[in-house]
Amino acid sequence: MAKEGHKYIFVLGGVMSGVGKGVVTSSIGLLLQQKGYPVNLVKVDPYLNVDAGTMNPTEHGEVFVLRSGMETDQDMGNYERFLGRDLTNEDYMTSGMVYQSVISRERALEYDGKCVEAIPHVRDEILRRIEAASSYNGSRISVVEIGGTIGDFQNALFIEAARILKMKHPEDVLFVIVSYLPTPGTLGEMKTKPTQTAVRDLNSYGVQPDFIIARSKEPIDEKRKEKLAIWCNVSKDHIIAAPDIGSIYEAPLNFEKDKLGDAMLDALRLPEKKRASLAAWKKFALAAANTKIPEVSIAIVGKYFDTGDFVLSDAYLSVIEAIKFSAAKLNRHARITWVNSKDLERGAKVTAILGRFNGIIVPGGFGETGIEGKIKAIQFARVKKIPYFGLCYGMQLMVVEYARHVLGLSDANTTEIKKSTSDPVVDVMLEQKKHLADNKYGGTMRLGVYPAYLKKGTMARAAYKKELVEERHRHRYEINPAYVKHLEAAGLVFSGTSPDGVLMEIAELPRSVHPFMLGTQFHPEFHARPLSPHPLFTEFLRAAITRKRKK
Ligand code: GLN
């Protein structure tokens, strides 16, 4: 069932969600990798969706697209950014995926007429997948994050699978619980009880944690560490402080200071190969957290912000991180402001809202709401020569805006919004028509990596410094080839196309006309990494910094 001698670290959440299991998992991955161990990271999402592609970003956050095209949870983005490499389909699993495999096998009579049950069949499918990930990636240590919180009905089978692994290989499996320690304002004292309860819950599954990552506002003190150690049966030096920090990228540095990596290797009976080499990471993390350097202000005009009374920026996580990486490289602090495109539609003054920014981004999106607001923002950026970067929908709408206001095609639109438009400058891709007609929404978009050729003498080519690039996609619509010549004649440059020249991958205005007006049909944000920022984000920010200087 498990590879002989392979090591597994399971990361589970206690008390409540949203306290940074993903960052802990990514940090453990980075530390062990930098100590010389090949690591693979697996995200387990216990919901029944087969992938994250059909989920609303306001509810679930960004859909992160792998190189292969698989639509996954945003944590996968953090894993890629921390490890600095692409992940594969094997690294992601949902209950939906697991059940789908079991049910198809049952339909194919592969269970020899047996009664197919959660245990052992579903549990074993989970274990098979965990093993497939480490075999595929050739790793020595797997770090597996189980989504949700201990006690959720839907992650119980995953915890059970992990328990079996530990029972069979007691020396090769560790459990880490990431738990929250609140300091209620009325008491002014950090409380350990919720964590004790979470550990007791985990014990009821037959699982004892080996490490507790104590998430809290201030670092947990010795007294409370002792208390947790006694009540939770975890050795005190395995209780690791994880206070709130300025940037998630500092987490691995703090963990290394607390010797988390070494303690884990000890617990797994693996020799420490070398000290983690984190110098380059540290340099980046310090730059990213430095708010004292000069600022560059960027507006992100989107719509997936509101959940109840709260504003969540999770839907655009990779975009935010991509901006931070390029800003750190240029020694600037990026101040990012959310502008709800619906507000731009409700008669609010565009100049008053957008005039003060050094750069404007319209990120990816779907459907009708907020569209006219985004188009207003794009027009404003074009006319006022404010650096503009459009990502996917942001590129399509940049072309709609150009067709309407420069070509004079006042009804120009994308057929995603207006089927009957007299000028469908953005239209549904041929192969997508059938999917939509058959209501086949899951996993059917144009997804994952495709190549693009870059035209000589363009901004795109100058930024990438090469002719052929590969970027990740997630869309059903495209620039209508019937309008390309017309748009080019009016000054728009398609600087990147598919190798056959049919799909427009990048649109831009010449530098002589506008300091930076560029849109990509793909999502460059998925390839931005802390230590290798994305060239297009860097060029966009460079233009924004220049604008700031001139103002
Ligand atoms: N809604 C557009 C399409 O499907 C853009 C998608 C996106 O921004 N990811 O083509």
Coordinates of C-alpha atoms and ligand atoms in Angstrom, one line a residue:
M1 CA 0.0 0.0 0.0
A2 CA 2.8 2.5 0.9
K3 CA 6.2 2.7 -0.7
E4 CA 8.7 1.0 1.7
G5 CA 10.4 3.7 3.8
H6 CA 8.5 6.5 2.2
K7 CA 7.6 9.3 4.7
Y8 CA 4.2 11.0 5.1
I9 CA 3.3 14.1 6.9
F10 CA -0.5 14.8 7.2
V11 CA -1.6 18.3 8.0
L12 CA -5.0 18.8 9.6
G13 CA -6.9 21.8 10.8
G14 CA -8.3 22.3 14.3
V15 CA -10.8 24.8 15.8
M16 CA -11.6 26.6 12.6
S17 CA -10.8 27.0 8.9
G18 CA -8.8 29.8 7.3
V19 CA -5.9 29.8 9.7
G20 CA -3.3 28.9 7.2
K21 CA -3.0 25.1 6.8
G22 CA -2.0 25.7 3.2
V23 CA 0.8 28.0 4.2
V24 CA 2.0 25.6 6.9
T25 CA 1.9 22.7 4.3
S26 CA 3.8 24.8 1.7
S27 CA 6.3 25.9 4.3
I28 CA 7.0 22.4 5.5
G29 CA 7.4 21.4 1.8
L30 CA 9.9 24.3 1.2
L31 CA 11.9 23.6 4.4
L32 CA 12.3 19.9 3.7
Q33 CA 13.0 20.5 0.0
Q34 CA 15.7 23.0 0.9
K35 CA 17.2 20.4 3.3
G36 CA 17.8 18.2 0.3
Y37 CA 14.7 15.9 0.4
P38 CA 12.6 15.5 -2.7
V39 CA 9.1 16.5 -1.5
N40 CA 5.6 16.3 -3.0
L41 CA 2.6 18.2 -1.7
V42 CA -0.9 16.9 -2.0
K43 CA -4.1 18.8 -1.4
V44 CA -7.2 16.8 -0.4
D45 CA -10.5 18.7 -0.8
P46 CA -13.3 16.8 0.9
Y47 CA -16.2 18.2 -1.2
L48 CA -18.0 16.2 -3.8
N49 CA -17.2 18.4 -6.7
V50 CA -14.9 16.4 -9.1
D51 CA -12.7 19.5 -9.4
A52 CA -12.8 23.1 -8.4
G53 CA -13.8 24.4 -11.8
T54 CA -17.5 24.7 -11.2
M55 CA -17.3 26.5 -7.9
N56 CA -18.1 30.2 -7.4
P57 CA -15.0 32.2 -6.6
T58 CA -16.8 34.3 -4.0
E59 CA -17.5 31.2 -2.1
H60 CA -14.4 29.1 -2.7
G61 CA -11.8 31.6 -3.8
E62 CA -9.6 31.4 -6.9
V63 CA -9.7 28.4 -9.2
F64 CA -6.0 27.5 -9.7
V65 CA -5.3 25.9 -13.1
L66 CA -2.4 23.4 -13.3
R67 CA -0.2 23.1 -16.2
S68 CA -2.2 20.1 -17.3
G69 CA -5.4 22.1 -17.2
M70 CA -6.8 20.6 -14.1
E71 CA -8.9 23.1 -12.1
T72 CA -7.9 23.0 -8.5
D73 CA -8.0 24.8 -5.1
Q74 CA -6.1 28.0 -4.6
D75 CA -3.8 26.2 -2.1
M76 CA -2.2 24.4 -5.1
G77 CA -1.1 27.9 -6.2
N78 CA 0.7 28.4 -2.9
Y79 CA 2.3 25.0 -3.1
E80 CA 3.7 25.8 -6.6
R81 CA 4.9 29.2 -5.5
F82 CA 6.7 27.9 -2.4
L83 CA 8.2 24.8 -4.1
G84 CA 9.0 26.8 -7.2
R85 CA 7.8 24.1 -9.5
D86 CA 4.7 22.9 -11.4
L87 CA 2.4 20.4 -9.7
T88 CA 0.6 17.5 -11.5
N89 CA -2.9 16.0 -11.4
E90 CA -1.7 13.4 -9.0
D91 CA -1.1 16.1 -6.4
Y92 CA -4.8 17.0 -6.1
M93 CA -7.8 15.0 -4.9
T94 CA -11.4 15.7 -4.1
S95 CA -14.0 13.3 -2.6
G96 CA -15.8 13.7 -5.9
M97 CA -12.8 12.3 -7.8
V98 CA -12.3 9.5 -5.4
Y99 CA -16.0 8.4 -5.5
Q100 CA -16.1 8.8 -9.3
S101 CA -13.2 6.3 -9.6
V102 CA -14.8 3.9 -7.2
I103 CA -18.2 4.1 -8.9
S104 CA -16.8 3.6 -12.4
R105 CA -14.8 0.6 -11.2
E106 CA -18.0 -0.8 -9.7
R107 CA -19.9 -0.3 -13.0
A108 CA -17.1 -2.1 -14.8
L109 CA -17.5 -5.1 -12.5
E110 CA -14.0 -4.6 -11.1
Y111 CA -15.0 -5.5 -7.6
D112 CA -15.9 -9.0 -8.5
G113 CA -19.5 -8.7 -7.4
K114 CA -18.6 -7.6 -3.9
C115 CA -20.6 -5.1 -1.9
V116 CA -18.7 -1.8 -2.5
E117 CA -18.3 0.2 0.7
A118 CA -16.7 3.3 2.1
I119 CA -14.3 1.1 4.1
P120 CA -12.3 -0.5 2.6
H121 CA -13.0 0.5 -1.0
V122 CA -13.2 4.3 -0.8
R123 CA -10.4 4.4 1.8
D124 CA -8.2 2.3 -0.3
E125 CA -8.8 4.5 -3.3
I126 CA -7.6 7.4 -1.2
L127 CA -4.5 5.6 -0.2
R128 CA -3.9 4.5 -3.8
R129 CA -4.0 8.2 -4.9
I130 CA -1.7 9.3 -2.1
E131 CA 0.8 6.7 -3.2
A132 CA 0.4 7.5 -6.9
A133 CA 1.4 11.1 -6.2
S134 CA 4.7 10.2 -4.5
S135 CA 5.5 7.6 -7.1
Y136 CA 4.8 10.0 -9.9
N137 CA 6.8 12.8 -8.4
G138 CA 9.6 10.5 -7.2
S139 CA 9.6 12.1 -3.8
R140 CA 11.0 10.9 -0.5
I141 CA 8.5 12.7 1.7
S142 CA 4.8 13.5 1.0
V143 CA 3.1 16.3 2.8
V144 CA -0.7 15.8 2.5
E145 CA -3.0 18.6 3.6
I146 CA -6.5 17.4 4.4
G147 CA -9.0 20.2 3.8
G148 CA -11.6 21.3 6.3
T149 CA -11.5 21.0 10.0
I150 CA -11.2 17.9 12.3
G151 CA -14.8 16.9 13.1
D152 CA -16.2 17.6 9.6
F153 CA -18.2 14.6 8.4
Q154 CA -16.7 14.8 5.0
N155 CA -13.0 14.5 5.8
A156 CA -13.4 11.6 8.2
L157 CA -12.6 9.0 5.5
F158 CA -9.4 10.8 4.6
I159 CA -8.3 10.9 8.3
E160 CA -9.2 7.2 8.5
A161 CA -6.9 6.5 5.4
A162 CA -4.1 8.4 7.1
R163 CA -4.7 6.4 10.4
I164 CA -4.3 3.1 8.5
L165 CA -1.1 4.3 7.0
K166 CA 0.3 5.2 10.4
M167 CA -0.9 1.9 11.9
K168 CA 1.0 0.0 9.3
H169 CA 4.1 2.2 9.2
P170 CA 4.3 3.8 12.6
E171 CA 7.8 5.2 12.0
D172 CA 7.0 6.8 8.7
V173 CA 3.9 8.9 9.3
L174 CA 3.5 12.1 11.2
F175 CA 0.4 14.1 12.1
V176 CA 0.5 17.9 12.3
I177 CA -2.5 19.8 13.6
V178 CA -2.7 23.5 12.7
S179 CA -4.9 25.0 15.4
Y180 CA -6.0 28.5 16.4
L181 CA -5.5 30.0 19.9
P182 CA -7.8 32.9 20.4
T183 CA -7.1 35.9 22.7
P184 CA -10.6 37.3 23.4
G185 CA -10.5 41.0 23.8
T186 CA -12.5 40.9 27.0
L187 CA -10.0 38.6 28.6
G188 CA -6.7 39.7 27.1
E189 CA -5.4 36.2 27.6
M190 CA -4.6 33.5 25.1
K191 CA -6.8 30.4 25.4
T192 CA -5.7 26.8 24.8
K193 CA -9.0 25.1 25.4
P194 CA -10.3 25.1 21.8
T195 CA -7.1 23.4 20.7
Q196 CA -7.4 20.8 23.5
T197 CA -10.9 20.0 22.3
A198 CA -9.7 19.7 18.6
V199 CA -7.0 17.3 19.7
R200 CA -9.5 15.3 21.7
D201 CA -11.7 15.2 18.5
L202 CA -8.7 13.9 16.6
N203 CA -8.0 11.3 19.3
S204 CA -11.5 10.0 18.8
Y205 CA -10.5 9.0 15.3
G206 CA -7.7 7.0 16.8
V207 CA -5.1 9.6 15.7
Q208 CA -2.6 11.3 18.0
P209 CA -0.9 14.5 16.7
D210 CA 2.9 14.6 16.7
F211 CA 3.1 18.4 16.2
I212 CA 0.9 21.3 17.0
I213 CA 1.3 24.5 15.0
A214 CA -0.2 27.1 17.3
R215 CA -1.7 29.9 15.1
S216 CA -2.4 33.0 17.1
K217 CA -2.1 36.8 17.1
E218 CA 1.0 36.8 19.4
P219 CA 3.5 33.9 19.7
I220 CA 2.3 31.3 22.1
D221 CA 4.3 31.6 25.4
E222 CA 6.1 28.9 27.4
K223 CA 3.3 28.5 30.0
R224 CA 0.7 27.7 27.4
K225 CA 3.0 25.5 25.5
E226 CA 3.4 23.5 28.7
K227 CA -0.3 23.4 29.2
L228 CA -0.9 22.1 25.7
A229 CA 1.9 19.6 26.0
I230 CA 0.3 18.1 29.1
W231 CA -3.3 18.1 27.9
C232 CA -2.6 17.1 24.3
N233 CA 0.1 14.6 25.0
V234 CA 2.5 16.3 22.5
S235 CA 6.1 17.0 23.5
K236 CA 6.7 20.7 24.2
D237 CA 9.3 21.2 21.5
H238 CA 6.8 19.9 19.0
I239 CA 4.5 22.8 19.8
I240 CA 5.5 25.5 17.3
A241 CA 4.5 29.2 17.5
A242 CA 2.9 30.6 14.4
P243 CA 1.9 34.2 15.2
D244 CA 0.3 36.5 12.6
I245 CA 2.9 37.8 10.3
G246 CA 3.2 40.5 7.7
S247 CA 3.5 38.1 4.8
I248 CA 3.0 34.4 4.4
Y249 CA 6.5 34.2 2.9
E250 CA 8.0 34.8 6.3
A251 CA 6.4 31.6 7.7
P252 CA 9.1 29.1 6.5
L253 CA 11.8 31.4 7.9
N254 CA 10.1 31.5 11.3
F255 CA 9.6 27.7 11.2
E256 CA 13.3 27.2 10.4
K257 CA 14.2 29.4 13.3
D258 CA 12.1 27.2 15.5
K259 CA 13.8 24.2 14.0
L260 CA 10.5 22.7 12.8
G261 CA 12.2 21.0 9.8
D262 CA 14.9 19.3 11.9
A263 CA 12.3 18.2 14.5
M264 CA 10.2 16.6 11.7
L265 CA 13.2 14.8 10.2
D266 CA 14.1 13.5 13.7
A267 CA 10.6 12.3 14.2
L268 CA 10.7 10.6 10.9
R269 CA 14.1 9.1 11.7
L270 CA 15.7 10.8 8.7
P271 CA 19.1 12.3 8.9
E272 CA 19.3 16.1 8.4
K273 CA 21.0 16.4 5.1
K274 CA 21.9 20.0 5.3
R275 CA 20.7 23.3 6.7
A276 CA 17.9 24.6 4.7
S277 CA 19.2 27.1 2.1
L278 CA 16.8 29.9 2.4
A279 CA 19.0 32.9 1.6
A280 CA 17.3 33.8 -1.7
W281 CA 13.9 33.2 -0.2
K282 CA 14.7 35.4 2.8
K283 CA 15.8 38.2 0.6
F284 CA 12.5 38.1 -1.3
A285 CA 10.4 37.7 1.9
L286 CA 12.0 40.7 3.5
A287 CA 11.5 42.8 0.4
A288 CA 7.8 41.6 0.1
A289 CA 7.1 42.6 3.7
N290 CA 8.9 45.9 3.6
T291 CA 6.2 48.7 3.6
K292 CA 8.8 51.4 4.0
I293 CA 10.0 51.4 0.4
P294 CA 8.3 53.6 -2.2
E295 CA 4.8 52.6 -3.2
V296 CA 3.1 51.8 -6.4
S297 CA -0.7 51.9 -6.4
I298 CA -2.6 49.4 -8.4
A299 CA -6.4 49.1 -8.8
I300 CA -7.9 45.7 -9.4
V301 CA -11.3 46.2 -11.0
G302 CA -13.3 43.0 -10.4
K303 CA -16.5 41.7 -9.1
Y304 CA -15.9 38.6 -7.0
F305 CA -15.4 40.4 -3.7
D306 CA -18.5 40.4 -1.6
T307 CA -19.4 37.6 0.9
G308 CA -22.0 39.0 3.2
D309 CA -20.6 42.2 4.8
F310 CA -17.0 41.2 4.2
V311 CA -14.7 41.9 1.3
L312 CA -12.6 38.9 0.3
S313 CA -9.8 39.1 -2.2
D314 CA -9.3 35.4 -2.4
A315 CA -10.8 35.1 -5.8
Y316 CA -7.8 36.9 -7.3
L317 CA -5.1 35.4 -5.1
S318 CA -2.6 34.5 -7.8
V319 CA -2.9 38.0 -9.4
I320 CA -2.2 39.6 -6.0
E321 CA 0.9 37.4 -5.5
A322 CA 2.1 38.0 -9.0
I323 CA 2.0 41.8 -8.4
K324 CA 3.9 41.4 -5.1
F325 CA 6.7 39.3 -6.7
S326 CA 7.3 41.8 -9.5
A327 CA 7.0 44.8 -7.0
A328 CA 9.6 43.2 -4.7
K329 CA 11.9 42.7 -7.7
L330 CA 11.5 46.4 -8.6
N331 CA 12.0 47.4 -4.9
R332 CA 8.5 48.8 -4.5
H333 CA 5.7 48.1 -2.2
A334 CA 2.5 47.4 -4.1
R335 CA -0.6 49.0 -2.6
I336 CA -3.5 47.1 -4.1
T337 CA -7.0 48.5 -4.0
W338 CA -10.2 46.6 -4.8
V339 CA -12.5 48.5 -7.1
N340 CA -15.9 46.8 -7.5
S341 CA -16.8 47.2 -11.2
K342 CA -20.5 47.3 -10.2
D343 CA -19.8 50.6 -8.5
L344 CA -18.4 52.1 -11.7
E345 CA -21.7 51.2 -13.4
R346 CA -23.9 52.9 -10.8
G347 CA -23.0 56.4 -12.0
A348 CA -20.0 56.7 -9.7
K349 CA -17.4 59.1 -11.2
V350 CA -14.7 57.0 -12.9
T351 CA -12.1 59.7 -12.6
A352 CA -12.7 60.1 -8.9
I353 CA -12.4 56.4 -8.3
L354 CA -9.6 55.4 -10.7
G355 CA -7.7 58.7 -11.4
R356 CA -5.3 58.3 -8.4
F357 CA -3.9 54.9 -9.4
N358 CA -0.6 54.2 -11.1
G359 CA -1.9 51.1 -12.9
I360 CA -5.2 49.3 -13.5
I361 CA -5.8 45.6 -13.8
V362 CA -9.0 43.9 -15.0
P363 CA -8.6 40.2 -14.1
G364 CA -10.4 37.1 -15.3
G365 CA -14.1 36.7 -14.9
F366 CA -17.3 35.2 -16.2
G367 CA -20.8 36.4 -17.0
E368 CA -22.6 39.7 -17.2
T369 CA -22.4 41.5 -13.9
G370 CA -20.1 44.4 -13.7
I371 CA -19.1 44.2 -17.4
E372 CA -19.9 47.7 -18.4
G373 CA -18.1 49.0 -15.3
K374 CA -15.0 47.1 -16.4
I375 CA -15.3 48.5 -19.9
K376 CA -15.5 52.0 -18.5
A377 CA -12.3 51.4 -16.5
I378 CA -10.5 50.2 -19.6
Q379 CA -11.6 53.2 -21.6
F380 CA -10.4 55.4 -18.8
A381 CA -7.0 53.7 -18.7
R382 CA -6.6 53.9 -22.5
V383 CA -7.7 57.5 -22.9
K384 CA -5.8 58.8 -19.8
K385 CA -2.8 56.6 -20.7
I386 CA -2.7 54.8 -17.3
P387 CA -0.9 51.5 -17.5
Y388 CA -3.4 48.8 -18.0
F389 CA -3.1 45.0 -17.8
G390 CA -6.0 42.8 -18.8
L391 CA -6.1 39.1 -17.9
C392 CA -8.3 36.8 -20.0
Y393 CA -11.7 38.6 -19.6
G394 CA -9.7 41.7 -19.1
M395 CA -8.1 41.2 -22.6
Q396 CA -11.4 40.3 -24.2
L397 CA -13.1 43.5 -22.8
M398 CA -10.1 45.6 -23.8
V399 CA -10.8 44.5 -27.4
V400 CA -14.6 45.2 -27.0
E401 CA -13.7 48.7 -25.7
Y402 CA -11.4 49.3 -28.6
A403 CA -14.0 48.1 -31.2
R404 CA -16.7 50.3 -29.6
H405 CA -14.7 53.5 -29.1
V406 CA -11.9 53.5 -31.7
L407 CA -13.6 51.5 -34.5
G408 CA -16.9 53.1 -33.8
L409 CA -18.8 49.7 -33.6
S410 CA -21.0 50.9 -30.8
D411 CA -22.8 47.6 -30.4
A412 CA -19.6 45.6 -30.2
N413 CA -19.6 43.0 -27.5
T414 CA -18.7 39.5 -26.5
T415 CA -21.4 36.9 -27.2
E416 CA -21.0 35.8 -23.6
I417 CA -23.0 38.9 -22.7
K418 CA -25.0 39.7 -25.8
K419 CA -25.7 36.9 -28.2
S420 CA -27.5 39.1 -30.7
T421 CA -24.8 41.8 -31.0
S422 CA -24.2 43.1 -34.5
D423 CA -20.5 43.0 -33.9
P424 CA -19.4 39.9 -32.0
V425 CA -15.7 40.9 -31.6
V426 CA -15.4 38.2 -28.9
D427 CA -17.2 35.0 -29.7
V428 CA -17.5 31.5 -28.3
M429 CA -14.9 29.0 -29.6
L430 CA -16.2 26.5 -32.0
E431 CA -15.5 23.4 -29.9
Q432 CA -17.1 25.1 -26.9
K433 CA -20.5 25.5 -28.5
K434 CA -21.4 21.9 -28.2
H435 CA -20.3 21.7 -24.5
L436 CA -22.6 24.7 -23.7
A437 CA -25.5 23.2 -25.7
D438 CA -25.1 19.9 -23.8
N439 CA -24.8 21.7 -20.4
K440 CA -21.3 20.2 -20.0
Y441 CA -19.6 22.8 -17.9
G442 CA -17.1 20.8 -15.8
G443 CA -13.6 20.6 -17.1
T444 CA -14.6 21.5 -20.6
M445 CA -13.1 25.0 -21.1
R446 CA -9.8 25.5 -23.1
L447 CA -7.7 24.7 -20.1
G448 CA -4.0 24.5 -19.2
V449 CA -0.8 25.2 -21.1
Y450 CA -0.8 26.2 -24.8
P451 CA 2.1 27.8 -26.8
A452 CA 2.0 31.3 -28.2
Y453 CA 4.3 32.9 -30.7
L454 CA 5.3 36.5 -30.0
K455 CA 5.7 39.1 -32.7
K456 CA 9.0 40.9 -33.1
G457 CA 9.2 44.5 -32.0
T458 CA 6.3 44.2 -29.6
M459 CA 6.2 44.9 -25.8
A460 CA 5.3 41.3 -25.2
R461 CA 8.3 40.0 -27.0
A462 CA 10.6 42.6 -25.3
A463 CA 9.2 41.5 -21.9
Y464 CA 9.6 37.8 -22.4
K465 CA 12.8 38.1 -24.4
K466 CA 11.9 35.0 -26.4
E467 CA 9.7 34.0 -29.4
L468 CA 7.8 31.0 -28.0
V469 CA 6.1 31.0 -24.6
E470 CA 3.7 28.6 -22.8
E471 CA 1.0 29.9 -20.6
R472 CA -2.0 28.5 -18.8
H473 CA -5.5 29.1 -20.1
R474 CA -9.1 28.9 -18.8
H475 CA -11.7 30.3 -21.2
R476 CA -14.5 29.5 -23.6
Y477 CA -14.5 32.7 -25.7
E478 CA -11.8 34.1 -28.0
I479 CA -11.2 37.1 -30.2
N480 CA -13.3 36.6 -33.3
P481 CA -10.9 36.0 -36.1
A482 CA -13.2 37.8 -38.5
Y483 CA -12.4 41.1 -36.7
V484 CA -8.7 40.7 -36.4
K485 CA -7.7 42.6 -39.6
H486 CA -10.1 45.4 -38.9
L487 CA -8.8 45.8 -35.3
E488 CA -5.2 45.8 -36.5
A489 CA -5.9 48.4 -39.2
A490 CA -7.2 50.6 -36.3
G491 CA -3.9 50.3 -34.4
L492 CA -4.4 47.3 -32.1
V493 CA -1.4 44.9 -32.2
F494 CA -1.9 41.2 -31.7
S495 CA 1.6 40.5 -30.4
G496 CA 1.0 36.9 -29.4
T497 CA -0.9 34.2 -31.3
S498 CA -1.4 30.4 -31.3
P499 CA 1.3 28.7 -33.5
D500 CA -1.3 28.4 -36.4
G501 CA -2.1 32.1 -36.1
V502 CA -5.8 31.5 -35.4
L503 CA -6.1 32.4 -31.7
M504 CA -5.2 35.8 -30.5
E505 CA -3.2 35.3 -27.3
I506 CA -2.0 38.8 -26.6
A507 CA -3.3 42.2 -27.6
E508 CA -1.4 45.5 -27.0
L509 CA -1.1 49.1 -28.1
P510 CA 2.2 50.3 -29.4
R511 CA 4.4 52.1 -26.8
S512 CA 4.3 55.2 -29.0
V513 CA 0.6 55.4 -28.3
H514 CA 0.3 54.2 -24.7
P515 CA 2.8 53.5 -22.0
F516 CA 1.4 50.0 -21.3
M517 CA -1.9 48.7 -22.6
L518 CA -1.7 45.0 -22.9
G519 CA -4.1 42.1 -22.4
T520 CA -3.5 38.3 -22.4
Q521 CA -6.0 35.6 -23.3
F522 CA -4.1 33.4 -20.8
H523 CA -3.5 33.8 -17.1
P524 CA 0.2 34.8 -16.6
E525 CA -0.5 35.0 -12.9
F526 CA -0.4 31.2 -12.6
H527 CA 3.3 31.1 -13.6
A528 CA 4.5 33.9 -11.3
R529 CA 6.8 32.7 -8.6
P530 CA 8.5 34.6 -5.7
L531 CA 12.0 34.0 -7.1
S532 CA 11.0 34.3 -10.7
P533 CA 8.4 37.0 -11.1
H534 CA 6.4 37.0 -14.3
P535 CA 7.9 39.3 -17.0
L536 CA 4.6 40.8 -18.1
F537 CA 3.7 41.8 -14.5
T538 CA 7.1 43.2 -14.1
E539 CA 6.8 45.4 -17.2
F540 CA 3.3 46.5 -16.2
L541 CA 4.6 47.6 -12.8
R542 CA 7.6 49.3 -14.4
A543 CA 5.2 51.4 -16.5
A544 CA 3.1 52.1 -13.4
I545 CA 6.2 53.3 -11.5
T546 CA 7.2 55.5 -14.4
R547 CA 3.7 57.1 -14.4
K548 CA 3.9 57.7 -10.7
R549 CA 7.2 59.5 -11.1
K550 CA 5.8 61.7 -13.9
K551 CA 2.6 62.7 -12.0
Ligands
GLN1 N1 -15.5 34.5 -19.6 C1 -14.4 34.5 -20.5 C2 -14.3 33.2 -21.3 O1 -14.8 32.2 -20.9 C3 -13.1 34.8 -19.8 C4 -12.7 33.7 -18.9 C5 -11.6 34.2 -17.9 O2 -11.4 35.4 -17.7 N2 -10.9 33.2 -17.3 O3 -13.7 33.2 -22.3

